[in-house]
Short mmCIF file of C-alpha atoms in Angstrom, two decimals:
data_model
loop_
_atom_site.label_atom_id
_atom_site.label_comp_id
_atom_site.label_asym_id
_atom_site.label_seq_id
_atom_site.Cartn_x
_atom_site.Cartn_y
_atom_site.Cartn_z
CA MET A 1 30.80 -3.04 -4.85
CA SER A 2 27.92 -0.76 -5.84
CA LYS A 3 25.00 -0.21 -3.50
CA ARG A 4 21.69 -1.90 -4.11
CA THR A 5 19.18 0.59 -5.50
CA VAL A 6 15.47 0.96 -4.77
CA LEU A 7 12.78 3.41 -5.84
CA ILE A 8 10.02 4.00 -3.28
CA THR A 9 6.82 5.93 -3.95
CA GLY A 10 4.88 7.95 -1.39
CA THR A 11 7.78 8.72 0.96
CA SER A 12 6.53 11.99 2.49
CA ALA A 13 5.06 10.08 5.46
CA GLY A 14 3.92 6.69 6.73
CA PHE A 15 5.24 3.37 5.50
CA GLY A 16 7.07 4.95 2.58
CA MET A 17 9.05 7.38 4.72
CA LEU A 18 9.92 4.72 7.30
CA ALA A 19 10.94 2.23 4.61
CA ALA A 20 13.18 4.81 2.96
CA VAL A 21 15.01 5.41 6.24
CA GLU A 22 15.20 1.70 7.12
CA LEU A 23 16.67 0.74 3.75
CA ALA A 24 19.09 3.66 3.76
CA LYS A 25 20.31 2.51 7.20
CA ARG A 26 20.89 -0.95 5.69
CA GLY A 27 23.12 0.55 2.99
CA TRP A 28 20.68 0.80 0.08
CA HIS A 29 20.76 3.72 -2.34
CA VAL A 30 17.17 4.93 -1.94
CA ILE A 31 15.37 6.99 -4.55
CA ALA A 32 12.60 8.47 -2.41
CA THR A 33 9.76 9.83 -4.51
CA MET A 34 6.69 11.87 -3.68
CA ARG A 35 4.02 13.79 -5.53
CA ASN A 36 4.87 17.14 -3.94
CA LEU A 37 8.48 17.78 -2.94
CA GLU A 38 7.33 20.63 -0.70
CA ARG A 39 6.21 17.87 1.69
CA ARG A 40 9.75 16.50 2.06
CA GLY A 41 10.35 18.06 5.47
CA ARG A 42 9.56 15.00 7.60
CA LEU A 43 11.66 12.70 5.43
CA ASP A 44 14.58 15.14 5.43
CA ALA A 45 14.43 15.30 9.22
CA ALA A 46 14.21 11.51 9.56
CA ILE A 47 17.16 10.74 7.29
CA ALA A 48 19.22 13.49 8.96
CA GLU A 49 18.48 12.06 12.40
CA ALA A 50 19.44 8.57 11.17
CA GLY A 51 22.63 9.92 9.59
CA VAL A 52 21.85 8.42 6.19
CA ALA A 53 21.30 11.49 3.99
CA ALA A 54 24.14 10.37 1.71
CA ASN A 55 22.16 7.24 0.82
CA VAL A 56 18.93 9.01 -0.18
CA ASP A 57 18.01 11.02 -3.27
CA LEU A 58 14.61 12.68 -3.66
CA VAL A 59 12.73 12.68 -6.95
CA GLN A 60 9.33 14.16 -7.80
CA LEU A 61 6.92 11.50 -9.02
CA ASP A 62 3.12 11.58 -9.16
CA VAL A 63 1.87 8.08 -9.97
CA THR A 64 -1.40 9.48 -11.38
CA ASP A 65 0.44 11.59 -14.00
CA PRO A 66 2.03 9.69 -16.93
CA ASP A 67 4.40 12.58 -17.71
CA SER A 68 5.53 12.70 -14.09
CA ILE A 69 6.11 8.94 -14.12
CA ALA A 70 8.26 9.24 -17.26
CA ARG A 71 10.32 12.09 -15.77
CA GLY A 72 10.61 10.35 -12.41
CA VAL A 73 11.86 7.11 -13.96
CA ALA A 74 14.33 8.99 -16.16
CA ASP A 75 15.63 10.96 -13.18
CA THR A 76 15.92 7.76 -11.13
CA LEU A 77 17.89 5.89 -13.77
CA ALA A 78 20.19 8.88 -14.21
CA LEU A 79 20.97 8.68 -10.50
CA THR A 80 21.53 4.90 -10.54
CA GLY A 81 23.55 4.59 -13.72
CA GLY A 82 20.67 3.08 -15.68
CA LYS A 83 20.10 0.13 -13.36
CA LEU A 84 17.59 -0.55 -10.60
CA ASP A 85 17.37 -3.47 -8.19
CA ALA A 86 13.90 -2.92 -6.78
CA VAL A 87 10.83 -0.73 -6.52
CA VAL A 88 8.38 -0.37 -3.64
CA ASN A 89 4.92 0.69 -4.80
CA ASN A 90 3.69 2.38 -1.64
CA ALA A 91 1.81 5.55 -2.65
CA GLY A 92 -1.85 5.25 -1.68
CA VAL A 93 -4.98 7.15 -0.70
CA ALA A 94 -8.37 6.27 0.77
CA ALA A 95 -11.92 7.62 1.10
CA GLY A 96 -14.23 6.47 3.89
CA GLY A 97 -17.99 6.28 3.97
CA ALA A 98 -20.95 4.48 2.46
CA PHE A 99 -20.41 3.88 -1.26
CA GLU A 100 -23.55 5.78 -2.27
CA ASP A 101 -22.32 8.89 -0.45
CA ILE A 102 -18.77 9.09 -1.82
CA PRO A 103 -18.38 11.51 -4.75
CA ASP A 104 -17.21 10.11 -8.07
CA ALA A 105 -14.08 12.27 -7.89
CA ASP A 106 -12.99 10.57 -4.66
CA LEU A 107 -13.81 7.10 -5.97
CA ARG A 108 -11.73 7.68 -9.08
CA ARG A 109 -8.86 9.29 -7.15
CA VAL A 110 -8.48 6.16 -5.02
CA ILE A 111 -8.51 3.79 -7.99
CA GLU A 112 -6.23 6.02 -10.08
CA THR A 113 -3.66 6.21 -7.28
CA ASN A 114 -3.81 2.75 -5.71
CA PHE A 115 -4.30 0.73 -8.89
CA PHE A 116 -3.69 2.52 -12.19
CA GLY A 117 -0.79 4.46 -10.68
CA VAL A 118 0.91 1.19 -9.79
CA LEU A 119 0.28 -0.16 -13.29
CA GLY A 120 1.73 2.97 -14.88
CA LEU A 121 4.94 2.97 -12.86
CA THR A 122 5.42 -0.77 -13.24
CA ARG A 123 5.03 -0.55 -17.02
CA ALA A 124 7.57 2.27 -17.15
CA LEU A 125 10.15 0.22 -15.21
CA LEU A 126 9.66 -3.18 -16.83
CA PRO A 127 11.98 -2.49 -19.80
CA THR A 128 14.83 -1.83 -17.35
CA PHE A 129 14.10 -4.98 -15.34
CA ARG A 130 13.72 -7.11 -18.46
CA LYS A 131 17.03 -5.84 -19.85
CA GLN A 132 18.72 -6.69 -16.55
CA ARG A 133 16.82 -9.98 -16.36
CA ALA A 134 16.46 -9.18 -12.67
CA GLY A 135 14.42 -6.99 -10.36
CA ARG A 136 12.12 -7.21 -7.37
CA ILE A 137 8.84 -5.29 -7.26
CA VAL A 138 7.16 -4.89 -3.88
CA PHE A 139 3.52 -3.86 -3.72
CA ILE A 140 2.13 -2.43 -0.50
CA SER A 141 -1.33 -3.92 -0.36
CA SER A 142 -3.39 -4.41 2.81
CA GLU A 143 -5.43 -6.92 4.72
CA ALA A 144 -8.17 -5.12 2.78
CA GLY A 145 -6.82 -7.02 -0.22
CA PHE A 146 -8.57 -10.16 1.02
CA ASN A 147 -11.08 -8.87 3.55
CA GLY A 148 -14.13 -6.66 3.01
CA GLN A 149 -14.31 -3.74 5.44
CA PRO A 150 -17.22 -1.50 6.50
CA ALA A 151 -17.16 2.12 5.24
CA ASN A 152 -14.00 1.41 3.24
CA SER A 153 -15.32 -0.15 0.04
CA ILE A 154 -13.37 1.81 -2.60
CA TYR A 155 -10.04 1.31 -0.82
CA VAL A 156 -10.81 -2.40 -0.48
CA ALA A 157 -11.73 -2.55 -4.18
CA SER A 158 -8.42 -0.95 -5.16
CA LYS A 159 -6.44 -3.50 -3.14
CA TRP A 160 -8.43 -6.49 -4.41
CA ALA A 161 -7.76 -5.30 -7.96
CA LEU A 162 -4.08 -4.86 -7.17
CA GLU A 163 -3.71 -8.34 -5.71
CA GLY A 164 -5.44 -10.04 -8.62
CA TRP A 165 -3.35 -8.14 -11.14
CA VAL A 166 -0.05 -8.86 -9.37
CA GLU A 167 -0.87 -12.56 -9.04
CA SER A 168 -1.65 -12.69 -12.77
CA ILE A 169 1.38 -10.84 -14.15
CA ALA A 170 3.69 -12.97 -12.03
CA TYR A 171 3.24 -15.68 -14.66
CA GLU A 172 4.55 -13.51 -17.50
CA LEU A 173 7.39 -11.78 -15.64
CA GLU A 174 9.01 -14.83 -14.06
CA GLN A 175 10.73 -15.71 -17.35
CA PHE A 176 12.70 -12.43 -17.11
CA GLY A 177 13.86 -12.98 -13.55
CA ILE A 178 11.47 -10.35 -12.19
CA GLU A 179 10.10 -11.18 -8.73
CA LEU A 180 6.81 -9.80 -7.38
CA VAL A 181 6.00 -9.52 -3.67
CA LEU A 182 2.87 -8.37 -1.82
CA VAL A 183 3.11 -6.84 1.67
CA GLU A 184 -0.29 -6.78 3.39
CA PRO A 185 -0.40 -4.68 6.58
CA GLY A 186 -3.22 -4.91 9.08
CA PRO A 187 -4.20 -1.93 11.29
CA TYR A 188 -1.44 0.64 11.72
CA VAL A 189 -1.56 4.31 12.67
CA THR A 190 -0.42 6.15 9.53
CA ASP A 191 -1.22 9.44 7.85
CA ILE A 192 -3.36 7.87 5.14
CA TRP A 193 -6.40 7.65 7.41
CA GLN A 194 -5.99 11.12 8.91
CA ALA A 195 -5.60 12.63 5.43
CA SER A 196 -8.50 10.73 3.87
CA PRO A 197 -11.96 12.26 3.45
CA ARG A 198 -14.71 10.73 5.57
CA VAL A 199 -18.03 11.22 3.88
CA ALA A 200 -21.25 11.23 5.92
CA PRO A 201 -23.59 13.98 4.64
CA ALA A 202 -26.18 15.25 7.10
CA ASP A 203 -29.02 14.21 4.80
CA SER A 204 -27.59 10.76 4.00
CA PRO A 205 -29.66 7.70 4.91
CA TYR A 206 -26.31 6.11 5.88
CA ARG A 207 -25.13 8.94 8.15
CA ARG A 208 -25.60 7.25 11.51
CA TRP A 209 -24.22 3.96 10.24
CA SER A 210 -21.15 5.67 8.72
CA GLU A 211 -20.41 7.71 11.82
CA ASN A 212 -20.69 4.57 13.94
CA ALA A 213 -18.32 2.74 11.57
CA PHE A 214 -15.82 5.61 11.73
CA ARG A 215 -15.86 5.58 15.54
CA ALA A 216 -15.49 1.81 15.65
CA GLY A 217 -12.62 1.88 13.18
CA ASP A 218 -10.78 4.60 15.08
CA ALA A 219 -11.22 2.71 18.35
CA HIS A 220 -9.95 -0.49 16.74
CA VAL A 221 -6.80 1.18 15.43
CA ALA A 222 -6.22 3.01 18.71
CA ALA A 223 -6.50 -0.24 20.66
CA ASP A 224 -4.81 -2.69 18.28
CA GLY A 225 -2.86 -0.59 15.78
CA GLY A 226 0.74 -1.72 15.44
CA ASP A 227 3.97 0.23 15.14
CA PRO A 228 4.32 1.16 11.44
CA GLN A 229 8.07 0.57 11.76
CA ASP A 230 7.16 -3.15 11.70
CA VAL A 231 5.99 -2.71 8.12
CA ALA A 232 9.16 -0.86 7.14
CA VAL A 233 11.22 -3.73 8.53
CA LYS A 234 9.08 -6.27 6.64
CA ILE A 235 9.62 -4.32 3.40
CA ALA A 236 13.37 -4.43 3.98
CA LYS A 237 13.28 -8.14 4.74
CA VAL A 238 11.34 -9.10 1.59
CA LEU A 239 13.83 -7.07 -0.43
CA GLU A 240 16.87 -8.70 1.14
CA VAL A 241 15.83 -12.32 1.59
CA LYS A 242 16.88 -14.65 -1.22
CA HIS A 243 13.45 -16.19 -1.82
CA PRO A 244 10.63 -14.00 -0.43
CA ARG A 245 7.10 -15.27 0.04
CA PHE A 246 4.62 -13.94 -2.51
CA ARG A 247 2.10 -12.78 0.15
CA ASN A 248 3.31 -11.27 3.40
CA PRO A 249 0.63 -10.25 5.92
CA VAL A 250 1.88 -7.99 8.71
CA HIS A 251 0.03 -7.75 12.07
CA ARG A 252 -1.92 -10.46 13.84
CA THR A 253 -5.30 -9.45 12.38
CA ALA A 254 -3.87 -9.58 8.85
CA HIS A 255 -2.47 -13.06 9.54
CA TYR A 256 -5.80 -14.20 10.96
CA MET A 257 -7.89 -12.88 8.07
CA HIS A 258 -5.38 -14.33 5.61
CA ILE A 259 -5.90 -17.76 7.16
CA VAL A 260 -9.69 -17.74 7.43
CA ARG A 261 -10.40 -16.31 3.97
CA GLY A 262 -12.03 -19.05 1.93
CA LYS A 263 -12.17 -21.41 4.91
CA LEU A 264 -14.98 -19.92 6.96
CA PRO A 265 -18.38 -18.94 5.54
CA SER A 266 -18.50 -15.29 4.47
CA ARG A 267 -21.48 -14.75 6.78
CA TRP A 268 -19.39 -15.82 9.78
CA ILE A 269 -16.53 -13.54 8.79
CA LYS A 270 -18.91 -10.60 8.37
CA ARG A 271 -20.46 -11.16 11.78
CA GLY A 272 -17.00 -11.62 13.29
CA VAL A 273 -15.76 -8.32 11.84
CA GLU A 274 -18.84 -6.52 13.18
CA ALA A 275 -18.34 -8.02 16.62
CA TYR A 276 -14.60 -7.34 16.64
CA LEU A 277 -15.10 -3.69 15.69
CA GLY A 278 -17.93 -3.28 18.15
CA LEU A 279 -20.37 -2.37 15.39
CA ARG A 280 -24.07 -2.65 16.07
CA LYS A 281 -27.01 -2.36 13.75
CA VAL A 282 -28.17 1.22 13.62
CA ARG A 283 -31.78 2.19 12.94
CA LEU A 284 -31.59 4.39 9.87
#
């Protein structure tokens, strides 16, 4: 019996790397993709330590480059015999700071990666899934997909857009046996935040507010951030369960915000977030 096959984006670190190892340990044939294969060292070490190198193939794929998507999909299907059971859209970036301070290039990079990159890869794979009349597409969203966050507006916008799009295309893809699943992590310590620019120019009217928000966010993650392996396990579970839930928050804060969204007044939620993060009004 052939192994189940899955393509995962953004596997050089974080959730993507951990999910690749977790699924390989469960017997999946994992096509682990990343923008720059020179960053494969951590994944290579992790799969070697787990003893699952035989279950993992690496493919170069940059979700912001249509030509790279086309090559990556072709290479993947060559490795899997033209079939694919699932894809995990995990690749993502962020940019912190007050909206007015963040350069256009950073704003567009976040949207291109977190939203249009997902659209491009999904479109490239849909013909295969439609032909099979089967396939499961997992989208790594965030509690930011239903919860505004201070100093994180463009990342939040990318996840809100993703969630609305996924919920909408579910109507048209169901007829082909294609299942869509959102995984929505809360606070976890991953490389995305360390690698993301934090913009607070010295002459910005938002500088003190932004720096306070950065400190509060770091303290929140340090105190309450979960083990990212929990997210890898959740990804594996939604791929293996017969009937997965459409939305899958991971971490207690994600569950809480998922519940209160639309039930409590937005003003209360805003004040609650400020209190929870320890934010205080800053005289600008």
